[in-house]
Amino acid sequence: MKLFDLKGKVALVTGGNGGIGLGMAKGLAASGANIAVAGRNKAKADAAVAELVMLGVKAEFIELDVLKEASCRAAVDKTAERFGRLDILVNNSGTNIRKQPQDMTFDDWRTVIDTNLSGAFVCSQAVYPHMKKAGGGKIINIGSMLSIFGTSFASAYAASKGGIVQMTRAFATAWAKDNIQVNAVLPGWIDTDLTRKARSEIDGLHDRVLARTPAQRWGDPDDFGGIAAFLAAPASDFVTGTAIPVDGGYSVQG
Ligand code: NDP
């Protein structure tokens, strides 16, 4: 058995058109997986697809809005139809609405929970028959440091990311018998579109993160290629239900 070989496998990466999703997609492609880049922004996706194709794999844009159940199910089925199989799902799409809890509307709450948690639930449920048919599969969910810590400005986000960890454990337990491994990755502070805005708006955030991170730097999307390849490969066949920080030591600093 080749521990890290993904040749012939097919991965659907939600939000694979940029940031951490693209970093993971590149890691999967480097190990030989073909990639369905799923998201709403086609221009960003076209650029991501071009980058992945350069790595020598097949890559295509699949339209997806994780806020819509039908769109999740259609994206999964379309991927299986266009690529012939579906072995790996990365539930990476995510958003945040930065407000104090007393200022959040119910719509704000629902948008964040539905994007980050409900979308991952529906996509996971939709891939199950395809993975069963293939004799197994790998699901990688994206949590956050806010799966562990609290913060004043992200109550819905923290609830969704805490939920991701518990959902990961539940699905891992349910589907281990089907040879489907389900794990979560908890990124530290990573330089992406999502955090760039926060960095420019929150006084001192950039330096606070640097001071607290033992690695003494912000993370880069490319830091996620290795963990994605590991959690998608035969190397992790007995690893399931875990939540692995990829944070330069942020969560272990006392
Ligand atoms: P980006 O803003 O670069 O990526 C977010 C992705 O989510 C985009 O590709 C976007 O696609 C997709 N997305 C958002 N809403 C929807 C939707 N309704 N339907 C489909 N796709 C959607 O930020 P990151 O790369 O930082 O975020 C990726 C994941 O990592 C998120 O789950 C985030 O919570 C998590 N994370 C990030 C951290 C960081 O420091 N950056 C820290 C901890 C966790 P589109 O452009 O097509 O809308």
PDB file of C-alpha atoms and ligand atoms in Angstrom:
ATOM      1  CA  MET A   1       0.000   0.000   0.000  1.00  0.00           C
ATOM      2  CA  LYS A   2       1.265   3.464  -0.876  1.00  0.00           C
ATOM      3  CA  LEU A   3       0.649   5.537   2.244  1.00  0.00           C
ATOM      4  CA  PHE A   4       0.166   8.920   0.588  1.00  0.00           C
ATOM      5  CA  ASP A   5      -0.952   8.016  -2.923  1.00  0.00           C
ATOM      6  CA  LEU A   6      -4.231   9.636  -4.053  1.00  0.00           C
ATOM      7  CA  LYS A   7      -3.919   8.822  -7.763  1.00  0.00           C
ATOM      8  CA  GLY A   8      -7.349   8.088  -9.279  1.00  0.00           C
ATOM      9  CA  LYS A   9      -9.192   9.501  -6.235  1.00  0.00           C
ATOM     10  CA  VAL A  10     -11.650  12.375  -6.518  1.00  0.00           C
ATOM     11  CA  ALA A  11     -11.966  15.181  -3.964  1.00  0.00           C
ATOM     12  CA  LEU A  12     -14.738  17.742  -3.628  1.00  0.00           C
ATOM     13  CA  VAL A  13     -13.449  20.847  -1.814  1.00  0.00           C
ATOM     14  CA  THR A  14     -16.113  23.360  -0.779  1.00  0.00           C
ATOM     15  CA  GLY A  15     -14.705  26.878  -0.971  1.00  0.00           C
ATOM     16  CA  GLY A  16     -11.771  25.365  -2.853  1.00  0.00           C
ATOM     17  CA  ASN A  17     -11.524  28.523  -4.945  1.00  0.00           C
ATOM     18  CA  GLY A  18      -9.242  30.375  -2.518  1.00  0.00           C
ATOM     19  CA  GLY A  19      -7.648  30.601   0.938  1.00  0.00           C
ATOM     20  CA  ILE A  20      -7.343  27.467   3.061  1.00  0.00           C
ATOM     21  CA  GLY A  21      -9.593  25.468   0.689  1.00  0.00           C
ATOM     22  CA  LEU A  22      -7.233  26.054  -2.214  1.00  0.00           C
ATOM     23  CA  GLY A  23      -4.228  25.292   0.000  1.00  0.00           C
ATOM     24  CA  MET A  24      -5.809  21.932   0.817  1.00  0.00           C
ATOM     25  CA  ALA A  25      -6.821  21.298  -2.799  1.00  0.00           C
ATOM     26  CA  LYS A  26      -3.208  21.847  -3.880  1.00  0.00           C
ATOM     27  CA  GLY A  27      -1.974  19.345  -1.291  1.00  0.00           C
ATOM     28  CA  LEU A  28      -4.498  16.760  -2.483  1.00  0.00           C
ATOM     29  CA  ALA A  29      -3.589  17.405  -6.122  1.00  0.00           C
ATOM     30  CA  ALA A  30       0.131  17.093  -5.354  1.00  0.00           C
ATOM     31  CA  SER A  31      -0.649  13.558  -4.143  1.00  0.00           C
ATOM     32  CA  GLY A  32      -2.519  12.836  -7.376  1.00  0.00           C
ATOM     33  CA  ALA A  33      -6.201  13.486  -6.570  1.00  0.00           C
ATOM     34  CA  ASN A  34      -8.542  15.040  -9.115  1.00  0.00           C
ATOM     35  CA  ILE A  35     -10.337  18.058  -7.678  1.00  0.00           C
ATOM     36  CA  ALA A  36     -13.860  19.507  -7.884  1.00  0.00           C
ATOM     37  CA  VAL A  37     -13.524  23.149  -6.833  1.00  0.00           C
ATOM     38  CA  ALA A  38     -16.898  24.086  -5.380  1.00  0.00           C
ATOM     39  CA  GLY A  39     -18.097  27.580  -4.510  1.00  0.00           C
ATOM     40  CA  ARG A  40     -20.076  30.597  -5.650  1.00  0.00           C
ATOM     41  CA  ASN A  41     -17.370  32.839  -7.135  1.00  0.00           C
ATOM     42  CA  LYS A  42     -16.610  31.474 -10.614  1.00  0.00           C
ATOM     43  CA  ALA A  43     -13.807  33.931 -11.428  1.00  0.00           C
ATOM     44  CA  LYS A  44     -11.880  32.878  -8.330  1.00  0.00           C
ATOM     45  CA  ALA A  45     -12.640  29.221  -9.083  1.00  0.00           C
ATOM     46  CA  ASP A  46     -11.382  29.476 -12.672  1.00  0.00           C
ATOM     47  CA  ALA A  47      -8.032  30.773 -11.389  1.00  0.00           C
ATOM     48  CA  ALA A  48      -7.886  27.965  -8.801  1.00  0.00           C
ATOM     49  CA  VAL A  49      -8.724  25.336 -11.434  1.00  0.00           C
ATOM     50  CA  ALA A  50      -5.923  26.661 -13.680  1.00  0.00           C
ATOM     51  CA  GLU A  51      -3.469  26.379 -10.782  1.00  0.00           C
ATOM     52  CA  LEU A  52      -4.553  22.799  -9.986  1.00  0.00           C
ATOM     53  CA  VAL A  53      -4.433  21.633 -13.603  1.00  0.00           C
ATOM     54  CA  MET A  54      -0.789  22.779 -13.681  1.00  0.00           C
ATOM     55  CA  LEU A  55      -0.131  20.103 -11.032  1.00  0.00           C
ATOM     56  CA  GLY A  56      -1.107  17.459 -13.596  1.00  0.00           C
ATOM     57  CA  VAL A  57      -4.566  16.502 -12.317  1.00  0.00           C
ATOM     58  CA  LYS A  58      -8.104  17.003 -13.582  1.00  0.00           C
ATOM     59  CA  ALA A  59      -9.872  19.939 -11.929  1.00  0.00           C
ATOM     60  CA  GLU A  60     -13.262  21.539 -12.598  1.00  0.00           C
ATOM     61  CA  PHE A  61     -15.485  24.216 -11.108  1.00  0.00           C
ATOM     62  CA  ILE A  62     -18.714  22.984  -9.543  1.00  0.00           C
ATOM     63  CA  GLU A  63     -21.242  25.645  -8.588  1.00  0.00           C
ATOM     64  CA  LEU A  64     -22.233  25.475  -4.910  1.00  0.00           C
ATOM     65  CA  ASP A  65     -24.079  27.590  -2.372  1.00  0.00           C
ATOM     66  CA  VAL A  66     -23.869  25.753   0.957  1.00  0.00           C
ATOM     67  CA  LEU A  67     -26.777  27.825   2.280  1.00  0.00           C
ATOM     68  CA  LYS A  68     -29.056  25.826  -0.042  1.00  0.00           C
ATOM     69  CA  GLU A  69     -29.660  22.140   0.619  1.00  0.00           C
ATOM     70  CA  ALA A  70     -30.514  21.404  -3.018  1.00  0.00           C
ATOM     71  CA  SER A  71     -27.300  23.081  -4.184  1.00  0.00           C
ATOM     72  CA  CYS A  72     -25.203  20.893  -1.825  1.00  0.00           C
ATOM     73  CA  ARG A  73     -26.850  17.703  -3.044  1.00  0.00           C
ATOM     74  CA  ALA A  74     -26.563  18.764  -6.707  1.00  0.00           C
ATOM     75  CA  ALA A  75     -22.848  19.671  -6.322  1.00  0.00           C
ATOM     76  CA  VAL A  76     -22.094  16.244  -4.838  1.00  0.00           C
ATOM     77  CA  ASP A  77     -24.016  14.371  -7.530  1.00  0.00           C
ATOM     78  CA  LYS A  78     -22.529  16.520 -10.309  1.00  0.00           C
ATOM     79  CA  THR A  79     -19.013  15.798  -9.027  1.00  0.00           C
ATOM     80  CA  ALA A  80     -19.625  12.041  -9.001  1.00  0.00           C
ATOM     81  CA  GLU A  81     -21.160  12.222 -12.473  1.00  0.00           C
ATOM     82  CA  ARG A  82     -18.397  14.354 -14.044  1.00  0.00           C
ATOM     83  CA  PHE A  83     -15.450  12.621 -12.352  1.00  0.00           C
ATOM     84  CA  GLY A  84     -16.906   9.101 -12.187  1.00  0.00           C
ATOM     85  CA  ARG A  85     -16.510   8.689  -8.397  1.00  0.00           C
ATOM     86  CA  LEU A  86     -16.193  10.638  -5.139  1.00  0.00           C
ATOM     87  CA  ASP A  87     -13.718   9.604  -2.418  1.00  0.00           C
ATOM     88  CA  ILE A  88     -12.834  12.746  -0.446  1.00  0.00           C
ATOM     89  CA  LEU A  89     -14.939  15.644   0.844  1.00  0.00           C
ATOM     90  CA  VAL A  90     -13.404  18.764   2.377  1.00  0.00           C
ATOM     91  CA  ASN A  91     -16.061  20.847   4.159  1.00  0.00           C
ATOM     92  CA  ASN A  92     -14.181  24.146   4.093  1.00  0.00           C
ATOM     93  CA  SER A  93     -16.740  26.839   3.103  1.00  0.00           C
ATOM     94  CA  GLY A  94     -17.124  29.308   5.920  1.00  0.00           C
ATOM     95  CA  THR A  95     -17.999  32.826   6.920  1.00  0.00           C
ATOM     96  CA  ASN A  96     -18.144  35.110   9.945  1.00  0.00           C
ATOM     97  CA  ILE A  97     -20.259  38.125  10.890  1.00  0.00           C
ATOM     98  CA  ARG A  98     -18.264  40.054  13.442  1.00  0.00           C
ATOM     99  CA  LYS A  99     -20.656  41.508  16.049  1.00  0.00           C
ATOM    100  CA  GLN A 100     -21.169  41.390  19.799  1.00  0.00           C
ATOM    101  CA  PRO A 101     -23.875  38.812  20.693  1.00  0.00           C
ATOM    102  CA  GLN A 102     -26.381  41.522  21.710  1.00  0.00           C
ATOM    103  CA  ASP A 103     -26.092  43.099  18.243  1.00  0.00           C
ATOM    104  CA  MET A 104     -26.494  39.940  16.144  1.00  0.00           C
ATOM    105  CA  THR A 105     -29.767  39.533  14.281  1.00  0.00           C
ATOM    106  CA  PHE A 106     -31.328  36.109  14.006  1.00  0.00           C
ATOM    107  CA  ASP A 107     -30.570  36.272  10.279  1.00  0.00           C
ATOM    108  CA  ASP A 108     -26.865  36.913  11.067  1.00  0.00           C
ATOM    109  CA  TRP A 109     -26.899  33.906  13.395  1.00  0.00           C
ATOM    110  CA  ARG A 110     -28.564  31.659  10.818  1.00  0.00           C
ATOM    111  CA  THR A 111     -26.241  32.747   7.990  1.00  0.00           C
ATOM    112  CA  VAL A 112     -23.140  31.821   9.968  1.00  0.00           C
ATOM    113  CA  ILE A 113     -24.488  28.566  11.436  1.00  0.00           C
ATOM    114  CA  ASP A 114     -25.937  27.458   8.103  1.00  0.00           C
ATOM    115  CA  THR A 115     -22.796  28.272   6.098  1.00  0.00           C
ATOM    116  CA  ASN A 116     -20.303  26.744   8.514  1.00  0.00           C
ATOM    117  CA  LEU A 117     -22.229  23.852  10.066  1.00  0.00           C
ATOM    118  CA  SER A 118     -25.476  22.986   8.257  1.00  0.00           C
ATOM    119  CA  GLY A 119     -23.753  23.097   4.851  1.00  0.00           C
ATOM    120  CA  ALA A 120     -21.134  20.626   6.088  1.00  0.00           C
ATOM    121  CA  PHE A 121     -23.915  18.395   7.430  1.00  0.00           C
ATOM    122  CA  VAL A 122     -25.805  18.275   4.123  1.00  0.00           C
ATOM    123  CA  CYS A 123     -22.672  17.792   1.985  1.00  0.00           C
ATOM    124  CA  SER A 124     -21.504  14.959   4.260  1.00  0.00           C
ATOM    125  CA  GLN A 125     -24.893  13.280   4.139  1.00  0.00           C
ATOM    126  CA  ALA A 126     -24.961  13.622   0.342  1.00  0.00           C
ATOM    127  CA  VAL A 127     -21.517  12.020  -0.170  1.00  0.00           C
ATOM    128  CA  TYR A 128     -22.339   8.960   1.966  1.00  0.00           C
ATOM    129  CA  PRO A 129     -23.866   6.764  -0.789  1.00  0.00           C
ATOM    130  CA  HIS A 130     -20.985   7.595  -3.146  1.00  0.00           C
ATOM    131  CA  MET A 131     -18.350   6.718  -0.545  1.00  0.00           C
ATOM    132  CA  LYS A 132     -20.181   3.544   0.408  1.00  0.00           C
ATOM    133  CA  LYS A 133     -20.221   2.551  -3.242  1.00  0.00           C
ATOM    134  CA  ALA A 134     -16.461   3.222  -3.487  1.00  0.00           C
ATOM    135  CA  GLY A 135     -15.818   1.021  -0.422  1.00  0.00           C
ATOM    136  CA  GLY A 136     -14.802   3.913   1.836  1.00  0.00           C
ATOM    137  CA  GLY A 137     -13.985   7.599   1.949  1.00  0.00           C
ATOM    138  CA  LYS A 138     -12.509  10.541   3.793  1.00  0.00           C
ATOM    139  CA  ILE A 139     -14.268  13.620   5.133  1.00  0.00           C
ATOM    140  CA  ILE A 140     -12.230  16.588   6.375  1.00  0.00           C
ATOM    141  CA  ASN A 141     -14.129  19.284   8.262  1.00  0.00           C
ATOM    142  CA  ILE A 142     -12.683  22.715   9.006  1.00  0.00           C
ATOM    143  CA  GLY A 143     -13.043  23.979  12.562  1.00  0.00           C
ATOM    144  CA  SER A 144     -11.140  26.861  14.127  1.00  0.00           C
ATOM    145  CA  MET A 145      -9.371  27.987  17.284  1.00  0.00           C
ATOM    146  CA  LEU A 146     -12.935  29.046  18.142  1.00  0.00           C
ATOM    147  CA  SER A 147     -13.832  25.345  18.273  1.00  0.00           C
ATOM    148  CA  ILE A 148     -11.842  25.526  21.524  1.00  0.00           C
ATOM    149  CA  PHE A 149     -11.836  29.153  22.733  1.00  0.00           C
ATOM    150  CA  GLY A 150     -14.551  31.762  23.174  1.00  0.00           C
ATOM    151  CA  THR A 151     -14.495  35.341  21.974  1.00  0.00           C
ATOM    152  CA  SER A 152     -16.848  38.302  22.272  1.00  0.00           C
ATOM    153  CA  PHE A 153     -17.202  39.079  18.558  1.00  0.00           C
ATOM    154  CA  ALA A 154     -17.987  35.664  17.089  1.00  0.00           C
ATOM    155  CA  SER A 155     -20.717  33.860  19.031  1.00  0.00           C
ATOM    156  CA  ALA A 156     -22.370  32.209  16.011  1.00  0.00           C
ATOM    157  CA  TYR A 157     -18.985  31.423  14.477  1.00  0.00           C
ATOM    158  CA  ALA A 158     -17.726  29.803  17.695  1.00  0.00           C
ATOM    159  CA  ALA A 159     -20.984  27.844  18.053  1.00  0.00           C
ATOM    160  CA  SER A 160     -20.691  26.620  14.458  1.00  0.00           C
ATOM    161  CA  LYS A 161     -17.033  25.623  14.847  1.00  0.00           C
ATOM    162  CA  GLY A 162     -17.640  23.897  18.185  1.00  0.00           C
ATOM    163  CA  GLY A 163     -20.467  22.109  16.419  1.00  0.00           C
ATOM    164  CA  ILE A 164     -18.100  21.026  13.645  1.00  0.00           C
ATOM    165  CA  VAL A 165     -15.953  19.150  16.169  1.00  0.00           C
ATOM    166  CA  GLN A 166     -18.928  17.347  17.715  1.00  0.00           C
ATOM    167  CA  MET A 167     -20.449  16.593  14.310  1.00  0.00           C
ATOM    168  CA  THR A 168     -17.087  15.170  13.236  1.00  0.00           C
ATOM    169  CA  ARG A 169     -17.098  12.809  16.221  1.00  0.00           C
ATOM    170  CA  ALA A 170     -20.694  11.741  15.582  1.00  0.00           C
ATOM    171  CA  PHE A 171     -20.190  11.049  11.865  1.00  0.00           C
ATOM    172  CA  ALA A 172     -16.871   9.287  12.557  1.00  0.00           C
ATOM    173  CA  THR A 173     -18.647   6.974  14.987  1.00  0.00           C
ATOM    174  CA  ALA A 174     -21.549   6.300  12.640  1.00  0.00           C
ATOM    175  CA  TRP A 175     -19.549   5.634   9.485  1.00  0.00           C
ATOM    176  CA  ALA A 176     -16.401   3.861  10.726  1.00  0.00           C
ATOM    177  CA  LYS A 177     -18.081   0.562   9.838  1.00  0.00           C
ATOM    178  CA  ASP A 178     -18.299   1.791   6.231  1.00  0.00           C
ATOM    179  CA  ASN A 179     -14.550   2.556   6.135  1.00  0.00           C
ATOM    180  CA  ILE A 180     -15.271   6.293   6.048  1.00  0.00           C
ATOM    181  CA  GLN A 181     -12.918   8.349   8.226  1.00  0.00           C
ATOM    182  CA  VAL A 182     -14.137  11.759   9.376  1.00  0.00           C
ATOM    183  CA  ASN A 183     -11.707  14.239  10.930  1.00  0.00           C
ATOM    184  CA  ALA A 184     -11.539  17.958  11.659  1.00  0.00           C
ATOM    185  CA  VAL A 185      -8.696  20.417  11.171  1.00  0.00           C
ATOM    186  CA  LEU A 186      -8.545  23.468  13.450  1.00  0.00           C
ATOM    187  CA  PRO A 187      -6.614  26.292  11.774  1.00  0.00           C
ATOM    188  CA  GLY A 188      -4.900  28.964  13.846  1.00  0.00           C
ATOM    189  CA  TRP A 189      -4.720  32.492  12.468  1.00  0.00           C
ATOM    190  CA  ILE A 190      -4.156  32.220   8.713  1.00  0.00           C
ATOM    191  CA  ASP A 191      -3.586  34.998   6.186  1.00  0.00           C
ATOM    192  CA  THR A 192      -6.681  34.818   3.925  1.00  0.00           C
ATOM    193  CA  ASP A 193      -9.503  37.091   2.684  1.00  0.00           C
ATOM    194  CA  LEU A 194     -11.470  36.144   5.817  1.00  0.00           C
ATOM    195  CA  THR A 195      -8.856  37.450   8.261  1.00  0.00           C
ATOM    196  CA  ARG A 196      -7.426  40.256   6.103  1.00  0.00           C
ATOM    197  CA  LYS A 197     -10.488  42.399   6.821  1.00  0.00           C
ATOM    198  CA  ALA A 198     -10.346  41.648  10.554  1.00  0.00           C
ATOM    199  CA  ARG A 199      -6.642  42.437  10.597  1.00  0.00           C
ATOM    200  CA  SER A 200      -7.201  45.834   9.050  1.00  0.00           C
ATOM    201  CA  GLU A 201     -10.193  46.642  11.280  1.00  0.00           C
ATOM    202  CA  ILE A 202      -9.147  45.300  14.697  1.00  0.00           C
ATOM    203  CA  ASP A 203      -6.472  47.393  16.304  1.00  0.00           C
ATOM    204  CA  GLY A 204      -3.463  45.335  17.389  1.00  0.00           C
ATOM    205  CA  LEU A 205      -4.823  41.983  16.117  1.00  0.00           C
ATOM    206  CA  HIS A 206      -1.862  41.315  13.831  1.00  0.00           C
ATOM    207  CA  ASP A 207       0.689  41.756  16.629  1.00  0.00           C
ATOM    208  CA  ARG A 208      -1.387  39.940  19.270  1.00  0.00           C
ATOM    209  CA  VAL A 209      -1.519  36.861  17.035  1.00  0.00           C
ATOM    210  CA  LEU A 210       2.229  37.024  16.405  1.00  0.00           C
ATOM    211  CA  ALA A 211       2.967  37.363  20.129  1.00  0.00           C
ATOM    212  CA  ARG A 212       0.774  34.374  21.059  1.00  0.00           C
ATOM    213  CA  THR A 213       1.913  32.037  18.244  1.00  0.00           C
ATOM    214  CA  PRO A 214       5.056  30.031  19.139  1.00  0.00           C
ATOM    215  CA  ALA A 215       5.916  29.730  15.433  1.00  0.00           C
ATOM    216  CA  GLN A 216       6.070  33.557  15.401  1.00  0.00           C
ATOM    217  CA  ARG A 217       4.148  33.974  12.174  1.00  0.00           C
ATOM    218  CA  TRP A 218       0.660  33.952  10.713  1.00  0.00           C
ATOM    219  CA  GLY A 219      -0.246  30.762   8.887  1.00  0.00           C
ATOM    220  CA  ASP A 220      -0.324  30.508   5.116  1.00  0.00           C
ATOM    221  CA  PRO A 221      -2.975  28.570   3.099  1.00  0.00           C
ATOM    222  CA  ASP A 222      -0.156  26.349   1.815  1.00  0.00           C
ATOM    223  CA  ASP A 223       0.382  25.165   5.416  1.00  0.00           C
ATOM    224  CA  PHE A 224      -2.798  23.073   4.899  1.00  0.00           C
ATOM    225  CA  GLY A 225      -1.668  20.954   1.944  1.00  0.00           C
ATOM    226  CA  GLY A 226       0.108  18.387   4.110  1.00  0.00           C
ATOM    227  CA  ILE A 227      -2.654  17.786   6.645  1.00  0.00           C
ATOM    228  CA  ALA A 228      -5.216  17.472   3.831  1.00  0.00           C
ATOM    229  CA  ALA A 229      -3.071  14.914   2.005  1.00  0.00           C
ATOM    230  CA  PHE A 230      -2.556  12.922   5.230  1.00  0.00           C
ATOM    231  CA  LEU A 231      -6.226  12.896   6.239  1.00  0.00           C
ATOM    232  CA  ALA A 232      -7.273  11.914   2.701  1.00  0.00           C
ATOM    233  CA  ALA A 233      -4.702   9.138   2.269  1.00  0.00           C
ATOM    234  CA  PRO A 234      -4.401   5.483   3.367  1.00  0.00           C
ATOM    235  CA  ALA A 235      -1.829   6.767   5.922  1.00  0.00           C
ATOM    236  CA  SER A 236      -4.754   7.908   8.107  1.00  0.00           C
ATOM    237  CA  ASP A 237      -7.022   4.853   7.720  1.00  0.00           C
ATOM    238  CA  PHE A 238      -7.118   4.240  11.521  1.00  0.00           C
ATOM    239  CA  VAL A 239      -7.460   7.949  12.375  1.00  0.00           C
ATOM    240  CA  THR A 240     -11.053   9.068  12.816  1.00  0.00           C
ATOM    241  CA  GLY A 241     -13.067  11.547  14.881  1.00  0.00           C
ATOM    242  CA  THR A 242     -10.047  13.721  15.698  1.00  0.00           C
ATOM    243  CA  ALA A 243      -9.729  17.522  15.698  1.00  0.00           C
ATOM    244  CA  ILE A 244      -6.170  18.440  14.745  1.00  0.00           C
ATOM    245  CA  PRO A 245      -4.889  21.979  15.341  1.00  0.00           C
ATOM    246  CA  VAL A 246      -2.728  23.420  12.534  1.00  0.00           C
ATOM    247  CA  ASP A 247      -1.836  26.609  14.330  1.00  0.00           C
ATOM    248  CA  GLY A 248       1.919  27.034  14.818  1.00  0.00           C
ATOM    249  CA  GLY A 249       1.366  26.134  18.476  1.00  0.00           C
ATOM    250  CA  TYR A 250      -1.249  28.845  19.191  1.00  0.00           C
ATOM    251  CA  SER A 251      -3.549  26.503  21.139  1.00  0.00           C
ATOM    252  CA  VAL A 252      -0.820  25.014  23.352  1.00  0.00           C
ATOM    253  CA  GLN A 253       0.829  28.261  24.450  1.00  0.00           C
ATOM    254  CA  GLY A 254       0.190  28.751  28.169  1.00  0.00           C
TER     255      GLY A 254
HETATM  256  P1  NDP B   1     -11.834  32.645   2.551  1.00  0.00           P
HETATM  257  O1  NDP B   1     -12.739  33.814   2.719  1.00  0.00           O
HETATM  258  O2  NDP B   1     -10.672  32.756   1.649  1.00  0.00           O
HETATM  259  O3  NDP B   1     -12.656  31.361   2.156  1.00  0.00           O
HETATM  260  C1  NDP B   1     -13.991  31.150   2.504  1.00  0.00           C
HETATM  261  C2  NDP B   1     -14.538  30.230   1.445  1.00  0.00           C
HETATM  262  O4  NDP B   1     -15.871  29.872   1.797  1.00  0.00           O
HETATM  263  C3  NDP B   1     -14.581  30.896   0.082  1.00  0.00           C
HETATM  264  O5  NDP B   1     -13.924  30.061  -0.832  1.00  0.00           O
HETATM  265  C4  NDP B   1     -16.062  31.011  -0.215  1.00  0.00           C
HETATM  266  O6  NDP B   1     -16.373  30.749  -1.579  1.00  0.00           O
HETATM  267  C5  NDP B   1     -16.648  29.904   0.636  1.00  0.00           C
HETATM  268  N1  NDP B   1     -18.043  30.208   0.964  1.00  0.00           N
HETATM  269  C6  NDP B   1     -18.529  31.153   1.796  1.00  0.00           C
HETATM  270  N2  NDP B   1     -19.878  31.136   1.798  1.00  0.00           N
HETATM  271  C7  NDP B   1     -20.241  30.151   0.925  1.00  0.00           C
HETATM  272  C8  NDP B   1     -21.485  29.656   0.465  1.00  0.00           C
HETATM  273  N3  NDP B   1     -22.649  30.154   0.896  1.00  0.00           N
HETATM  274  N4  NDP B   1     -21.482  28.628  -0.423  1.00  0.00           N
HETATM  275  C9  NDP B   1     -20.318  28.104  -0.872  1.00  0.00           C
HETATM  276  N5  NDP B   1     -19.116  28.535  -0.493  1.00  0.00           N
HETATM  277  C10 NDP B   1     -19.075  29.558   0.394  1.00  0.00           C
HETATM  278  O7  NDP B   1     -11.350  32.315   4.041  1.00  0.00           O
HETATM  279  P2  NDP B   1     -10.519  31.106   4.659  1.00  0.00           P
HETATM  280  O8  NDP B   1      -9.770  30.386   3.621  1.00  0.00           O
HETATM  281  O9  NDP B   1      -9.824  31.706   5.809  1.00  0.00           O
HETATM  282  O10 NDP B   1     -11.683  30.171   5.246  1.00  0.00           O
HETATM  283  C11 NDP B   1     -11.803  28.800   4.927  1.00  0.00           C
HETATM  284  C12 NDP B   1     -12.286  28.035   6.150  1.00  0.00           C
HETATM  285  O11 NDP B   1     -11.282  28.120   7.166  1.00  0.00           O
HETATM  286  C13 NDP B   1     -13.565  28.590   6.763  1.00  0.00           C
HETATM  287  O12 NDP B   1     -14.371  27.525   7.200  1.00  0.00           O
HETATM  288  C14 NDP B   1     -13.051  29.376   7.958  1.00  0.00           C
HETATM  289  O13 NDP B   1     -14.012  29.489   8.966  1.00  0.00           O
HETATM  290  C15 NDP B   1     -11.888  28.513   8.376  1.00  0.00           C
HETATM  291  N6  NDP B   1     -10.913  29.157   9.245  1.00  0.00           N
HETATM  292  C16 NDP B   1     -10.125  30.185   8.810  1.00  0.00           C
HETATM  293  C17 NDP B   1      -9.185  30.754   9.663  1.00  0.00           C
HETATM  294  C18 NDP B   1      -8.276  31.847   9.241  1.00  0.00           C
HETATM  295  O14 NDP B   1      -7.515  32.353  10.084  1.00  0.00           O
HETATM  296  N7  NDP B   1      -8.273  32.280   7.992  1.00  0.00           N
HETATM  297  C19 NDP B   1      -9.045  30.294  11.044  1.00  0.00           C
HETATM  298  C20 NDP B   1      -9.926  29.223  11.392  1.00  0.00           C
HETATM  299  C21 NDP B   1     -10.809  28.681  10.525  1.00  0.00           C
HETATM  300  P3  NDP B   1     -16.971  31.931  -2.529  1.00  0.00           P
HETATM  301  O15 NDP B   1     -15.818  32.882  -2.699  1.00  0.00           O
HETATM  302  O16 NDP B   1     -17.329  31.223  -3.786  1.00  0.00           O
HETATM  303  O17 NDP B   1     -18.134  32.498  -1.782  1.00  0.00           O
END
